[in-house]
GROMACS .gro file of C-alpha atoms in nm:
model
   85
    1PHE     CA    1  -0.006  -0.031   0.017
    2TYR     CA    2   0.322   0.210  -0.051
    3GLY     CA    3   0.220   0.558  -0.150
    4GLN     CA    4  -0.162   0.498  -0.234
    5THR     CA    5  -0.410   0.631  -0.076
    6ILE     CA    6  -0.654   0.392  -0.161
    7ASN     CA    7  -0.599   0.030  -0.348
    8ASN     CA    8  -0.766  -0.016  -0.691
    9ASP     CA    9  -1.087  -0.237  -0.548
   10LYS     CA   10  -1.142   0.063  -0.286
   11THR     CA   11  -1.134  -0.174   0.023
   12ILE     CA   12  -0.884  -0.065   0.188
   13PHE     CA   13  -0.871   0.375   0.313
   14TYR     CA   14  -0.554   0.543   0.408
   15THR     CA   15  -0.544   0.838   0.623
   16GLN     CA   16  -0.223   1.086   0.759
   17PHE     CA   17  -0.311   1.270   1.030
   18SER     CA   18  -0.082   1.498   1.228
   19ASP     CA   19  -0.097   1.261   1.509
   20ARG     CA   20  -0.183   0.927   1.384
   21THR     CA   21  -0.229   0.709   1.046
   22GLU     CA   22  -0.585   0.582   0.996
   23PHE     CA   23  -0.681   0.292   0.797
   24ASP     CA   24  -1.024   0.199   0.720
   25ILE     CA   25  -1.041  -0.178   0.620
   26ASP     CA   26  -1.369  -0.331   0.397
   27ILE     CA   27  -1.238  -0.705   0.466
   28LYS     CA   28  -1.626  -0.822   0.397
   29ASN     CA   29  -1.556  -0.700   0.011
   30PHE     CA   30  -1.230  -0.798  -0.036
   31ASP     CA   31  -1.179  -1.037  -0.341
   32ASN     CA   32  -1.186  -1.377  -0.240
   33SER     CA   33  -0.792  -1.452  -0.359
   34VAL     CA   34  -0.681  -1.237  -0.072
   35LYS     CA   35  -0.572  -1.434   0.218
   36LYS     CA   36  -0.478  -1.211   0.493
   37VAL     CA   37  -0.367  -0.820   0.546
   38ALA     CA   38  -0.006  -0.724   0.714
   39PHE     CA   39   0.043  -0.434   0.913
   40SER     CA   40   0.387  -0.284   0.893
   41VAL     CA   41   0.626   0.007   1.018
   42THR     CA   42   0.919   0.103   0.783
   43LYS     CA   43   1.084   0.447   0.765
   44ASP     CA   44   1.250   0.530   0.490
   45ASN     CA   45   1.684   0.554   0.467
   46LEU     CA   46   1.620   0.562   0.887
   47PRO     CA   47   1.617   0.269   1.143
   48ILE     CA   48   1.245   0.272   1.300
   49ASP     CA   49   1.398   0.323   1.653
   50ASN     CA   50   1.331   0.644   1.546
   51ILE     CA   51   0.964   0.623   1.548
   52GLY     CA   52   0.962   0.510   1.952
   53ASN     CA   53   0.651   0.368   2.039
   54LEU     CA   54   0.362   0.275   1.831
   55ARG     CA   55   0.005   0.183   1.909
   56LEU     CA   56  -0.170  -0.016   1.711
   57VAL     CA   57  -0.577  -0.067   1.766
   58LEU     CA   58  -0.800  -0.271   1.543
   59LEU     CA   59  -1.194  -0.178   1.535
   60ASP     CA   60  -1.546  -0.376   1.412
   61ASN     CA   61  -1.737  -0.128   1.350
   62SER     CA   62  -1.603   0.107   1.646
   63GLU     CA   63  -1.541  -0.209   1.861
   64SER     CA   64  -1.205  -0.272   1.942
   65ILE     CA   65  -1.079  -0.622   1.860
   66TYR     CA   66  -0.678  -0.630   1.850
   67GLU     CA   67  -0.462  -0.366   2.057
   68ALA     CA   68  -0.091  -0.379   2.112
   69GLU     CA   69   0.143  -0.159   2.203
   70TYR     CA   70   0.501  -0.154   2.066
   71ASN     CA   71   0.837   0.017   2.196
   72LEU     CA   72   1.026   0.087   1.869
   73ASN     CA   73   1.310   0.238   2.058
   74ASN     CA   74   1.651   0.053   1.977
   75ARG     CA   75   1.507  -0.172   1.704
   76SER     CA   76   1.759  -0.151   1.369
   77GLU     CA   77   1.502  -0.282   1.168
   78LYS     CA   78   1.418  -0.093   0.868
   79ALA     CA   79   1.112  -0.243   0.875
   80LEU     CA   80   0.910  -0.468   1.047
   81ILE     CA   81   0.569  -0.687   1.056
   82LEU     CA   82   0.323  -0.524   1.329
   83CYS     CA   83   0.047  -0.825   1.291
   84ALA     CA   84  -0.142  -1.018   1.040
   85ILE     CA   85  -0.492  -1.054   0.998
   0.00000   0.00000   0.00000
């Protein structure tokens, strides 16, 4: 989804806010060939420890179905998969 705000079949929308990033995902209308969606974090040209702390929340109709906190300090990776659904 790198650099896009919407995917081809309009089931994933990306919005960047000053304090967070949001993805609106319409799983029920995914093409049958889609088996999973992975959430990852990258930091161009820098290790991800520059991000610091990260919070991932998955909602279903405003109800939290998954929450995780990630401490990215002292991490040397340039990309990290956070979860897959």
